[in-house]
GROMACS .gro file of C-alpha atoms in nm:
model
  223
    1MET     CA    1  -1.183  -0.519  -1.671
    2PHE     CA    2  -0.998  -0.658  -1.970
    3ALA     CA    3  -0.870  -1.014  -1.970
    4LYS     CA    4  -0.644  -1.092  -2.262
    5VAL     CA    5  -0.605  -1.461  -2.342
    6ARG     CA    6  -0.315  -1.568  -2.558
    7GLY     CA    7  -0.257  -1.867  -2.783
    8ASN     CA    8  -0.059  -2.181  -2.707
    9THR     CA    9   0.266  -2.016  -2.605
   10LYS     CA   10   0.356  -2.161  -2.266
   11VAL     CA   11   0.470  -1.888  -2.031
   12THR     CA   12   0.333  -2.014  -1.700
   13THR     CA   13   0.032  -2.216  -1.597
   14MET     CA   14  -0.296  -2.049  -1.514
   15PHE     CA   15  -0.309  -2.242  -1.190
   16ASP     CA   16   0.040  -2.127  -1.093
   17ARG     CA   17  -0.066  -1.769  -1.159
   18CYS     CA   18  -0.385  -1.811  -0.955
   19LEU     CA   19  -0.180  -1.945  -0.668
   20SER     CA   20   0.072  -1.666  -0.695
   21LEU     CA   21  -0.206  -1.410  -0.668
   22TYR     CA   22  -0.301  -1.555  -0.333
   23ALA     CA   23   0.051  -1.642  -0.224
   24ALA     CA   24   0.150  -1.278  -0.248
   25GLY     CA   25  -0.077  -1.215   0.049
   26PRO     CA   26  -0.047  -1.433   0.363
   27ARG     CA   27   0.311  -1.534   0.433
   28ASN     CA   28   0.209  -1.873   0.567
   29ILE     CA   29   0.114  -1.996   0.217
   30GLN     CA   30   0.400  -1.835   0.025
   31SER     CA   31   0.560  -2.171  -0.051
   32MET     CA   32   0.247  -2.306  -0.220
   33ALA     CA   33   0.310  -2.106  -0.538
   34SER     CA   34   0.636  -2.286  -0.606
   35THR     CA   35   0.497  -2.639  -0.575
   36THR     CA   36   0.201  -2.626  -0.811
   37THR     CA   37   0.153  -2.798  -1.147
   38MET     CA   38  -0.075  -2.744  -1.441
   39ILE     CA   39  -0.439  -2.840  -1.390
   40ASN     CA   40  -0.639  -2.856  -1.712
   41SER     CA   41  -0.979  -2.915  -1.553
   42PRO     CA   42  -1.159  -2.594  -1.454
   43ALA     CA   43  -1.357  -2.784  -1.190
   44VAL     CA   44  -1.039  -2.912  -1.026
   45ALA     CA   45  -0.881  -2.568  -1.046
   46ILE     CA   46  -1.183  -2.401  -0.887
   47ALA     CA   47  -1.185  -2.657  -0.606
   48SER     CA   48  -0.815  -2.600  -0.548
   49ILE     CA   49  -0.855  -2.223  -0.543
   50ASN     CA   50  -1.144  -2.262  -0.299
   51ASN     CA   51  -0.919  -2.468  -0.074
   52ILE     CA   52  -0.649  -2.202  -0.084
   53CYS     CA   53  -0.900  -1.930  -0.001
   54LYS     CA   54  -1.002  -2.120   0.311
   55ARG     CA   55  -0.641  -2.119   0.425
   56LEU     CA   56  -0.595  -1.746   0.389
   57HIS     CA   57  -0.508  -1.546   0.696
   58SER     CA   58  -0.809  -1.485   0.920
   59THR     CA   59  -0.760  -1.108   0.915
   60MET     CA   60  -0.805  -1.088   0.539
   61VAL     CA   61  -1.136  -0.988   0.384
   62ASP     CA   62  -1.314  -1.286   0.230
   63PRO     CA   63  -1.454  -1.244  -0.122
   64ILE     CA   64  -1.831  -1.267  -0.151
   65ILE     CA   65  -1.829  -1.384  -0.512
   66ASP     CA   66  -1.948  -1.743  -0.564
   67MET     CA   67  -1.674  -1.903  -0.773
   68GLN     CA   68  -1.867  -2.217  -0.863
   69GLN     CA   69  -2.173  -2.017  -0.966
   70LEU     CA   70  -1.954  -1.794  -1.183
   71GLN     CA   71  -1.792  -2.091  -1.351
   72ASN     CA   72  -2.129  -2.256  -1.413
   73LYS     CA   73  -2.256  -1.935  -1.573
   74LEU     CA   74  -1.958  -1.915  -1.807
   75VAL     CA   75  -2.009  -2.278  -1.909
   76GLU     CA   76  -2.380  -2.212  -1.967
   77LEU     CA   77  -2.307  -1.910  -2.187
   78SER     CA   78  -2.017  -2.068  -2.377
   79PRO     CA   79  -2.221  -2.178  -2.685
   80ASP     CA   80  -2.359  -1.825  -2.729
   81ILE     CA   81  -2.015  -1.673  -2.669
   82ALA     CA   82  -1.852  -1.904  -2.924
   83THR     CA   83  -2.119  -1.842  -3.188
   84SER     CA   84  -2.110  -1.466  -3.146
   85LEU     CA   85  -1.729  -1.453  -3.155
   86THR     CA   86  -1.730  -1.657  -3.475
   87GLU     CA   87  -2.008  -1.470  -3.654
   88ARG     CA   88  -1.964  -1.115  -3.524
   89GLY     CA   89  -1.615  -1.105  -3.377
   90TYR     CA   90  -1.743  -1.005  -3.033
   91TYR     CA   91  -1.991  -1.101  -2.761
   92THR     CA   92  -2.177  -0.885  -2.512
   93THR     CA   93  -2.379  -0.971  -2.202
   94SER     CA   94  -2.482  -0.821  -1.872
   95SER     CA   95  -2.588  -1.144  -1.705
   96ILE     CA   96  -2.263  -1.299  -1.582
   97LEU     CA   97  -2.255  -1.134  -1.238
   98PRO     CA   98  -2.534  -1.025  -1.002
   99SER     CA   99  -2.566  -0.654  -0.928
  100ASN     CA  100  -2.433  -0.679  -0.572
  101ILE     CA  101  -2.108  -0.837  -0.695
  102ILE     CA  102  -2.072  -0.570  -0.963
  103ARG     CA  103  -2.116  -0.298  -0.701
  104THR     CA  104  -1.860  -0.466  -0.478
  105MET     CA  105  -1.605  -0.495  -0.758
  106ARG     CA  106  -1.663  -0.133  -0.855
  107SER     CA  107  -1.598  -0.026  -0.497
  108GLN     CA  108  -1.281  -0.235  -0.486
  109SER     CA  109  -1.164  -0.078  -0.814
  110ILE     CA  110  -1.215   0.269  -0.667
  111ASN     CA  111  -1.011   0.169  -0.363
  112LEU     CA  112  -0.729   0.055  -0.589
  113ARG     CA  113  -0.729   0.393  -0.759
  114HIS     CA  114  -0.723   0.570  -0.424
  115GLN     CA  115  -0.411   0.368  -0.345
  116GLY     CA  116  -0.238   0.494  -0.659
  117ARG     CA  117  -0.249   0.165  -0.847
  118PHE     CA  118  -0.367   0.322  -1.173
  119GLU     CA  119  -0.126   0.474  -1.425
  120GLN     CA  120  -0.143   0.629  -1.769
  121SER     CA  121  -0.282   0.375  -2.016
  122TRP     CA  122  -0.105   0.326  -2.347
  123SER     CA  123  -0.111   0.103  -2.651
  124GLU     CA  124   0.071   0.056  -2.983
  125ARG     CA  125  -0.008   0.109  -3.349
  126ILE     CA  126   0.170   0.050  -3.678
  127ASP     CA  127   0.288   0.367  -3.852
  128SER     CA  128   0.144   0.340  -4.204
  129SER     CA  129   0.434   0.527  -4.362
  130THR     CA  130   0.724   0.348  -4.193
  131GLY     CA  131   0.570   0.019  -4.084
  132SER     CA  132   0.723   0.064  -3.740
  133VAL     CA  133   0.547   0.018  -3.406
  134VAL     CA  134   0.457   0.344  -3.234
  135ARG     CA  135   0.350   0.371  -2.871
  136PHE     CA  136   0.075   0.618  -2.789
  137ASP     CA  137  -0.091   0.726  -2.464
  138LYS     CA  138  -0.467   0.697  -2.435
  139GLU     CA  139  -0.565   1.047  -2.334
  140GLY     CA  140  -0.772   1.056  -2.017
  141VAL     CA  141  -0.751   0.679  -1.972
  142PHE     CA  142  -0.579   0.514  -1.676
  143ALA     CA  143  -0.516   0.145  -1.616
  144CYS     CA  144  -0.427  -0.099  -1.341
  145GLU     CA  145  -0.309  -0.460  -1.367
  146PRO     CA  146  -0.427  -0.623  -1.043
  147ASP     CA  147  -0.209  -0.889  -0.881
  148GLY     CA  148  -0.159  -1.061  -0.547
  149ARG     CA  149  -0.057  -0.737  -0.379
  150ASP     CA  150  -0.414  -0.620  -0.425
  151TYR     CA  151  -0.594  -0.912  -0.263
  152ASP     CA  152  -0.653  -0.730   0.066
  153VAL     CA  153  -0.811  -0.439  -0.119
  154ALA     CA  154  -0.984  -0.621  -0.405
  155PRO     CA  155  -1.043  -0.989  -0.322
  156ASP     CA  156  -1.348  -1.026  -0.547
  157LEU     CA  157  -1.166  -0.875  -0.844
  158ILE     CA  158  -0.877  -1.116  -0.800
  159VAL     CA  159  -1.107  -1.418  -0.766
  160TYR     CA  160  -1.322  -1.310  -1.062
  161MET     CA  161  -1.014  -1.266  -1.278
  162SER     CA  162  -0.878  -1.607  -1.180
  163VAL     CA  163  -1.202  -1.793  -1.249
  164LEU     CA  164  -1.263  -1.613  -1.577
  165LEU     CA  165  -0.919  -1.686  -1.714
  166GLN     CA  166  -0.918  -2.046  -1.596
  167THR     CA  167  -1.261  -2.129  -1.737
  168LEU     CA  168  -1.313  -1.946  -2.067
  169PRO     CA  169  -1.023  -2.090  -2.271
  170THR     CA  170  -1.118  -2.445  -2.178
  171VAL     CA  171  -1.489  -2.419  -2.248
  172LEU     CA  172  -1.442  -2.227  -2.574
  173CYS     CA  173  -1.210  -2.500  -2.701
  174GLU     CA  174  -1.476  -2.768  -2.668
  175GLN     CA  175  -1.498  -2.971  -2.989
  176SER     CA  176  -1.869  -2.904  -3.029
  177LEU     CA  177  -1.822  -2.526  -3.046
  178PRO     CA  178  -1.722  -2.318  -3.351
  179THR     CA  179  -1.427  -2.172  -3.156
  180SER     CA  180  -1.269  -2.515  -3.097
  181GLU     CA  181  -0.993  -2.457  -3.354
  182VAL     CA  182  -0.886  -2.120  -3.214
  183GLN     CA  183  -0.666  -2.298  -2.957
  184LEU     CA  184  -0.708  -2.054  -2.672
  185SER     CA  185  -0.465  -2.114  -2.390
  186ASN     CA  186  -0.519  -2.088  -2.016
  187GLN     CA  187  -0.144  -2.076  -1.962
  188SER     CA  188  -0.070  -1.720  -2.069
  189PHE     CA  189  -0.277  -1.412  -1.997
  190ASN     CA  190  -0.290  -1.056  -1.879
  191ALA     CA  191  -0.567  -0.867  -1.701
  192LYS     CA  192  -0.630  -0.500  -1.635
  193LEU     CA  193  -0.880  -0.244  -1.517
  194ALA     CA  194  -0.931   0.073  -1.717
  195VAL     CA  195  -1.102   0.399  -1.623
  196THR     CA  196  -1.178   0.701  -1.840
  197SER     CA  197  -1.173   1.054  -1.704
  198PRO     CA  198  -1.481   1.278  -1.734
  199GLY     CA  199  -1.499   1.537  -2.008
  200GLY     CA  200  -1.520   1.324  -2.320
  201SER     CA  201  -1.232   1.079  -2.270
  202VAL     CA  202  -1.284   0.743  -2.443
  203TYR     CA  203  -1.109   0.409  -2.463
  204PRO     CA  204  -0.985   0.426  -2.824
  205LEU     CA  205  -1.030   0.150  -3.078
  206HIS     CA  206  -0.697  -0.027  -3.113
  207ILE     CA  207  -0.531  -0.360  -3.190
  208ASP     CA  208  -0.369  -0.531  -2.891
  209ASN     CA  209  -0.105  -0.716  -3.091
  210PRO     CA  210  -0.014  -0.506  -3.398
  211GLN     CA  211   0.300  -0.713  -3.461
  212GLY     CA  212   0.127  -1.045  -3.404
  213VAL     CA  213   0.301  -1.381  -3.388
  214SER     CA  214   0.608  -1.243  -3.568
  215ALA     CA  215   0.693  -1.057  -3.248
  216GLY     CA  216   0.590  -1.345  -3.021
  217ASP     CA  217   0.255  -1.186  -2.936
  218THR     CA  218  -0.011  -1.456  -2.952
  219ARG     CA  219  -0.304  -1.271  -2.796
  220LYS     CA  220  -0.632  -1.386  -2.947
  221LEU     CA  221  -0.917  -1.278  -2.721
  222THR     CA  222  -0.999  -0.971  -2.514
  223CYS     CA  223  -1.294  -0.986  -2.278
   0.00000   0.00000   0.00000
């Protein structure tokens, strides 16, 4: 899964988006998405999301992921993440989620593909001769951008995505960390799943925002 966090361009609040993911499911909480306001504290946001989850329709499948444990793990790893991003430009780990949650999310991803939620993945590059932006398909790569429609099928994916995007920008902007001046925002984001077909297909190296701020694209972090 790729979660792309943008800079300080206010599009919508992370909390509003979290609520909308859930509100797209049970009709009895549809109105909640329109009455929310920005919550800057990850702890408050997690508690609020937990409260919403408890109010979901009884026929829906409950996620098994522990949101508080996930948030605590991200906070614990934030100094290493910040240092690695600053010194190397990337960070890798395999310790954020336990194996049973990973297996569950993989199964939910497969179910999304069976439902036809994946489509041809594409990106953009700058033509060196003309300087223009050119779209290109990623051969053998298919992508899905999960949203509230997918909660019944992939509740753990939706919850994971919400917690990740609510927590990381805040903790990486802590004054004590080397990433504090990057000004990551938890107000604008995008998330997707990507799958490569067998037979040598790969997810190609590319730049997410080839036009950058000049085109209003303020993406700064992909994780």
